[in-house]
Structures are given as C-alpha cells and as structure tokens.
Coordinates of C-alpha atoms in Angstrom, one line a residue:
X271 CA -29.6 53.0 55.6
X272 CA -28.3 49.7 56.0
X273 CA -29.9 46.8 57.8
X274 CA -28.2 46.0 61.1
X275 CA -28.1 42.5 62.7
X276 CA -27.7 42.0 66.2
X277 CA -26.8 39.5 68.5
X278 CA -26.3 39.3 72.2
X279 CA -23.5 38.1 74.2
X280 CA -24.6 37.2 77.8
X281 CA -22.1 39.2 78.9
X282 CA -24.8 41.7 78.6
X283 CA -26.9 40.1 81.2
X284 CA -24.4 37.6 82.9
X285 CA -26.7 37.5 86.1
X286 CA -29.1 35.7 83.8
X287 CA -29.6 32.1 83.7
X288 CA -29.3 30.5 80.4
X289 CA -32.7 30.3 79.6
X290 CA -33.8 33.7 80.8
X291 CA -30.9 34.8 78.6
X292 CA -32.2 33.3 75.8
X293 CA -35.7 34.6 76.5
X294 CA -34.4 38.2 76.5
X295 CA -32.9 38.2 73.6
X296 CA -35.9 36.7 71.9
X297 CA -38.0 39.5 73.5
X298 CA -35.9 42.0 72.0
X299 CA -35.9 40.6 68.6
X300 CA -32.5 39.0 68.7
X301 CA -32.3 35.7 66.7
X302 CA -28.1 35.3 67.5
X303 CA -26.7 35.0 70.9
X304 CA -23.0 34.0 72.1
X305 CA -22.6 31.8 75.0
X306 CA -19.5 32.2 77.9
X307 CA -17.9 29.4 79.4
X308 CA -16.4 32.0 82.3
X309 CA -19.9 32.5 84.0
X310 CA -19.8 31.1 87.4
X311 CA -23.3 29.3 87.9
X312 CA -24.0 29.1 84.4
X313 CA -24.0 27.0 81.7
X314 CA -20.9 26.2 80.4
X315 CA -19.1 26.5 83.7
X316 CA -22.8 24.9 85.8
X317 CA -22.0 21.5 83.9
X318 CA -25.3 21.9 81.7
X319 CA -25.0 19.6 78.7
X320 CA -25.1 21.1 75.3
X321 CA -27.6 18.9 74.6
X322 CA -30.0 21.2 77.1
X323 CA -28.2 24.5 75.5
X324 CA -29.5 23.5 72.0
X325 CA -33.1 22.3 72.8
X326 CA -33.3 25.8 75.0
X327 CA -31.7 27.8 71.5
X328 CA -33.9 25.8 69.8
X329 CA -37.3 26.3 71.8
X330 CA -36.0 30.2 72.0
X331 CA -35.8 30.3 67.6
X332 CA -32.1 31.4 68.3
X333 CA -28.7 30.5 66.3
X334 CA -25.7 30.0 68.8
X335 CA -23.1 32.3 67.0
X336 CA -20.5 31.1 69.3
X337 CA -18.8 30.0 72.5
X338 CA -16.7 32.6 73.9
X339 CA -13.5 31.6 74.5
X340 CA -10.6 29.3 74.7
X341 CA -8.3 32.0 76.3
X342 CA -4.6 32.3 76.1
X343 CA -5.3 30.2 72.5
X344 CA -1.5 31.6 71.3
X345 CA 0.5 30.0 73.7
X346 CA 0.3 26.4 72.6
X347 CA 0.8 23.4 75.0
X348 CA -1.0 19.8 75.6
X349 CA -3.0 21.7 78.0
X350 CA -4.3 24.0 75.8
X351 CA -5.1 21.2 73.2
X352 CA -7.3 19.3 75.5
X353 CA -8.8 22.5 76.4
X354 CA -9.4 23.2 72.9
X355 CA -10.6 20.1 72.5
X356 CA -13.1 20.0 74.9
X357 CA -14.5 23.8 74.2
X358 CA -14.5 22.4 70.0
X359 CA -16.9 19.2 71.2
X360 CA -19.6 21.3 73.1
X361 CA -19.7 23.9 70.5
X362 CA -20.5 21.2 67.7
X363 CA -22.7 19.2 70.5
X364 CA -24.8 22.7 70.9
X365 CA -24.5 23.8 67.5
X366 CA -22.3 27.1 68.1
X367 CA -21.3 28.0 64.6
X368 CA -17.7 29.1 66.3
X369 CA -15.1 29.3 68.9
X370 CA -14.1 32.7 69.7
X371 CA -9.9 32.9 70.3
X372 CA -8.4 35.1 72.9
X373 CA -4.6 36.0 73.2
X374 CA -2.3 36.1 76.0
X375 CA -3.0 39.3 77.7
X376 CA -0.6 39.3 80.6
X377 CA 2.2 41.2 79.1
X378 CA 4.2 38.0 77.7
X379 CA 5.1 36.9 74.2
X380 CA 5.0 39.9 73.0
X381 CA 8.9 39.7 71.0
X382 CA 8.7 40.4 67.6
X383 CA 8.7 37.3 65.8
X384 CA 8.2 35.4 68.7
X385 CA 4.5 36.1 68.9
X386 CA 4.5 35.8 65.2
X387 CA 5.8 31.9 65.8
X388 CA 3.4 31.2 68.4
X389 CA 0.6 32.4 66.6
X390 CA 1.1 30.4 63.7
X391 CA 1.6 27.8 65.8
X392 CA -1.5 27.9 67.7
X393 CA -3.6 28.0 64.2
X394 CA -1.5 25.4 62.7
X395 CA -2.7 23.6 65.8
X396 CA -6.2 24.4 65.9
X397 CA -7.3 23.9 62.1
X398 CA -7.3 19.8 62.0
X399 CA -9.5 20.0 65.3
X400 CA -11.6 23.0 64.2
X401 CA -12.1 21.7 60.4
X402 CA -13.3 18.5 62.0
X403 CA -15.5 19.4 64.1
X404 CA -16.8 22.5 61.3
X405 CA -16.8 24.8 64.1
X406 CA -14.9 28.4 62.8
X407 CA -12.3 29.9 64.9
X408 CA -12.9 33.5 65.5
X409 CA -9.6 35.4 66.1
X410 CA -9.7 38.1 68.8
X411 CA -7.3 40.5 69.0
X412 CA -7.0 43.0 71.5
X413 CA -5.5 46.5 72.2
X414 CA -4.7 46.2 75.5
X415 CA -0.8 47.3 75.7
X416 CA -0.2 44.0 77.6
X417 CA -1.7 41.7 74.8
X418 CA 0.3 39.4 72.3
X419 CA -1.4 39.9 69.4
X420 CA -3.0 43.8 69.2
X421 CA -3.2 43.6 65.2
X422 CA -5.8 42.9 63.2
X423 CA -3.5 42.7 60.1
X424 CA -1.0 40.3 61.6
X425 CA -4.0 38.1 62.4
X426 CA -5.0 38.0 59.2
X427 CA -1.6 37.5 57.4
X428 CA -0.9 34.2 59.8
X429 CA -4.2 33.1 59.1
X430 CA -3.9 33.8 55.4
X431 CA 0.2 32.0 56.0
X432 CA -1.3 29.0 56.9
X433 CA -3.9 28.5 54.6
X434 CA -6.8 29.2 57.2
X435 CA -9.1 31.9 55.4
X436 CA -11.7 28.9 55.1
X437 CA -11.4 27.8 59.0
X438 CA -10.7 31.5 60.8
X439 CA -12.0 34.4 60.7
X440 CA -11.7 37.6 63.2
X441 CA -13.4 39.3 65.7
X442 CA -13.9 43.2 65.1
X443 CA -14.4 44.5 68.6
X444 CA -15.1 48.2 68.5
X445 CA -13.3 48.7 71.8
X446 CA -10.2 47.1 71.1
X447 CA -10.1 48.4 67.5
X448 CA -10.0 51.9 69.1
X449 CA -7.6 51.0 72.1
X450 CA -5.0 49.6 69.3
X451 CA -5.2 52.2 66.9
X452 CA -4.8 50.1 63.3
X453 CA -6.9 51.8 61.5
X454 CA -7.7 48.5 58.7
X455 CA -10.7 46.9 59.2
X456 CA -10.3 43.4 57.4
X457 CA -14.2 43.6 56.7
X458 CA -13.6 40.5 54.2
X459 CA -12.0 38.2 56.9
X460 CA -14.7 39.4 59.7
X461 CA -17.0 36.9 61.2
X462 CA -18.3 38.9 64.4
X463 CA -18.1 41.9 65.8
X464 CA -18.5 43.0 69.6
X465 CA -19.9 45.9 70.2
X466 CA -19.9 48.4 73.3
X467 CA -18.8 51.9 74.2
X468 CA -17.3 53.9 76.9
X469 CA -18.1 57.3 77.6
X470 CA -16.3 57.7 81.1
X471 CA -14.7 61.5 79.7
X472 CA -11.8 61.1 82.4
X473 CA -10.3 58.4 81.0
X474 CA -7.2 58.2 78.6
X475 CA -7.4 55.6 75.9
X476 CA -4.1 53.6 77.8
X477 CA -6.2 53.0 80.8
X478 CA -9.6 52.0 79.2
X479 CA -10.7 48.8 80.7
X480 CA -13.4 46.2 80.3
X481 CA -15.1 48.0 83.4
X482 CA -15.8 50.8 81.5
X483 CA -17.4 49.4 78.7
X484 CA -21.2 50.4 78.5
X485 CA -23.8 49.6 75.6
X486 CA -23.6 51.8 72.7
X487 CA -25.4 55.8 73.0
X488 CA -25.1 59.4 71.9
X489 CA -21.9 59.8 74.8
X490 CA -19.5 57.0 73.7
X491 CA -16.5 57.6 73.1
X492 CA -15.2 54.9 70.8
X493 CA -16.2 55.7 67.4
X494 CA -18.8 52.8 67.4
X495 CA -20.7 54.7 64.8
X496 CA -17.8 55.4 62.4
X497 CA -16.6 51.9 62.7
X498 CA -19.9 50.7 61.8
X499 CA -20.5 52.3 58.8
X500 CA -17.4 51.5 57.5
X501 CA -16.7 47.4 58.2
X502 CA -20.6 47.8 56.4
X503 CA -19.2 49.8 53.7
X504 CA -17.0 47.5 53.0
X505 CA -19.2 44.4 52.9
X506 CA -19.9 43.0 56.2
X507 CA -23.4 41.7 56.9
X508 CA -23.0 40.2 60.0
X509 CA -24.3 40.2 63.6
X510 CA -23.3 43.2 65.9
X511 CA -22.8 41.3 68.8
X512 CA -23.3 43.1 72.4
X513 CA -20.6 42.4 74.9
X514 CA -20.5 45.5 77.8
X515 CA -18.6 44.5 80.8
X516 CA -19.3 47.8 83.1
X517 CA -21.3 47.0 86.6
X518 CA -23.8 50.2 85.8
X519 CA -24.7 47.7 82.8
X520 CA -24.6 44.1 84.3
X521 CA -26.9 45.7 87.5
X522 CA -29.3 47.2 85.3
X523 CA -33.2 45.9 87.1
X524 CA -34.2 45.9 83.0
X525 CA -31.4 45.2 80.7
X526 CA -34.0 44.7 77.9
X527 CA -35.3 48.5 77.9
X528 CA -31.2 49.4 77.8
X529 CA -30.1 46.9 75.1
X530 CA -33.6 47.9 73.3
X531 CA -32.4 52.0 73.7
X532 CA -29.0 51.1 72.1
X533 CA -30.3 48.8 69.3
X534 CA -32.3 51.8 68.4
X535 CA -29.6 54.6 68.7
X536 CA -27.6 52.3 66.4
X537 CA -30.2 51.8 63.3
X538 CA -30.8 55.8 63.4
X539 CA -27.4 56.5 63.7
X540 CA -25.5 53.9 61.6

C-alpha cells in the first residue's frame, strides 16, 4: 500500500481565515497547503503581505505548495504579464514553491492551432519570469467543453516544444481528467494533483460543475481511486491536494472531521 501525501487547498475551507486555515491543516496532519488569490476577505485578495503568509506557514510547520492561480494564463497580453508578474513576486516573497496556470474557459480560443499558438506563447512568455523568480508553473488543464486547453498531452508537448520540462509541470485534477476523457496520465510531468469527487447520480458528465465537487468517499463518481493508483503506479510521489468547491462542503460546522473521513477512505482504498 503506498504512502499517500496530502495537502489542502483552502478551497476546502474558504470561510477560514488564513491562519485558522493553516491551523486546520496542521491539526489534520497536513504539512502542504495551496493558497487562493480569489478569496474575498482573505489573504491574497485582503492585501496581507506575504511576509505575514510565510511567518504564519512558518509558525504552522507548513510548505506553501502554491498560489492558485493566474487565470486565463493562455491568452497573452501586457495585462496578463503584469498580472503574472505580480502573482510570480508574492509567491517567491511567501515561499510558494509554484504558480498554478488556468486556461481560458469561456468557450474562446479553442481553433485548432490557434490554441496551440497561444499556448506556446503564454509559456514562452512565462519561463524568463518564472525561472527568475524559481517559482514552477503548474499547468491546469480542464475538461470543461468550453475550455482552451482540455488535454493533458498537448500541455505537455508545448511545454516539452519550448524547452520547459525544468520550469512547468501539470496539474492532475481528478475531476477534470474524468470530465475530458484522455485517458494518459503524464505521471512524469506531474507536480500536483487536485483531488475531489462528485457523487450527485443525476448528473451527466457534460454538466458536472465545480458545485458539485465534494471530498473524496465510497459514492464518488470520478474514479478518484483508479486514478490514484495509477499516476502512483507510475511514479508520482506527490501531494494530493484537496480542492472541493460544493456548498454541502464549504458549510460543513467541522470540515476537519470530513477532510479527516476522506484522508482515511483514501489510504484504505488507494
């Protein structure tokens, strides 16, 4: 049985201030937590300095994994640079190992070859300001039908196209690897992966959303399990990152018994 690692996005518990976020997942065990800059209220959207997000990792015993995310990363512009910029100084000023990289997910630049272009473009783009700053870029794709990049393997080949296998690296997420339906796993070029489940039964695969994404238990839905074992299988040996985005999760009075139930399903199970 292998010997899972976990870390928690706060996601999980986005009512949470930053430090009670950091205490729960040093209650539960959890040594790797991922940070949101899309929390109203909280820190990175509050204006608290990542000076006070490391000393509160820090004081916790906890390794920021990463800041999640510049959004929209593939479609290229001077305002996306500054943004980049900006997200690329806080994560080296709080010592985030990474920057997780979200597509376009609006239905647009989707062409063939055209989202091809601006992908290579963006990472073209973000390698001088990423290999500066040593912060890695974690590549995101998702499998909604409206996103521009839904594969894994044509993340991989523009990364590998641009010489980037030392700078990027990609995001497994166990939802959107089921909603795109590519069955490669890329375990070699994996840096994170996102776990959480859904186990709504009246819901086709086309119309999963992040609201229906719970933590991971006996009913889902998404072949967390299977997934598992295989990226493991085939070498990975990093965190398993919780990120459920369902209301029954986020209103939960005590999120650490839940997160605690699914950590345990997982290690009997995987």
């Amino acid at each position: 049985m292998p010997q899972l690692t976990f870390a928690l996005n706060h996601m999980a518990a986005p009512t949470l201030p930053l430090e009670s976020f950091f205490a729960l997942a040093a209650d539960l065990g959890i040594a790797a937590i991922e940070i949101r800059n899309d929390l109203p209220g909280n820190a990175i959207l509050d204006g608290t300095t990542p000076a006070d997000v490391k000393a509160a990792a820090r004081r916790h015993g906890l390794t920021i994994v990463s800041i999640n995310a510049l959004q929209r990363f593939n479609e290229w512009s001077p305002d996306r640079e500054a943004e980049a910029r900006a997200l690329i100084d806080y994560a080296a000023a709080c010592g985030a190992r990474a920057l997780v990289l979200v597509p376009t997910n609006d239905g647009t630049g989707q062409a063939d070859g055209e989202r091809q272009t601006r992908l290579r473009a963006a990472l073209t783009a973000l390698k001088p300001l990423l290999d500066e700053a040593g912060i890695i870029g974690l590549v995101e794709p998702l499998g909604f039908e409206t996103c521009s990049l839904r594969s894994k393997r044509e993340a991989a080949e523009a990364i590998r196209s641009i010489g980037g296998a030392g700078t990027f690296r990609l995001v497994h997420d166990t939802f959107h690897h089921h909603l795109a339906g590519e069955p490669a796993l890329f375990a070699d070029l994996t840096g994170l992966v996102h776990i959480s489940g859904v186990e709504d039964s009246g819901i086709s695969i086309g119309d999963m959303r992040d609201g229906h994404r719970v933590l991971v238990g006996p009913g889902d839905r998404l072949g967390n399990i299977e997934q598992i074992k295989a990226l493991v299988a085939a070498g990975y040996a990093g965190p398993l990152s919780f990120e459920p985005f369902a209301s029954a999760v986020h209103d939960l009075s005590d999120p650490k018994a839940a997160i605690a139930r699914s950590m345990a399903f997982l290690r009997e199970t995987v």
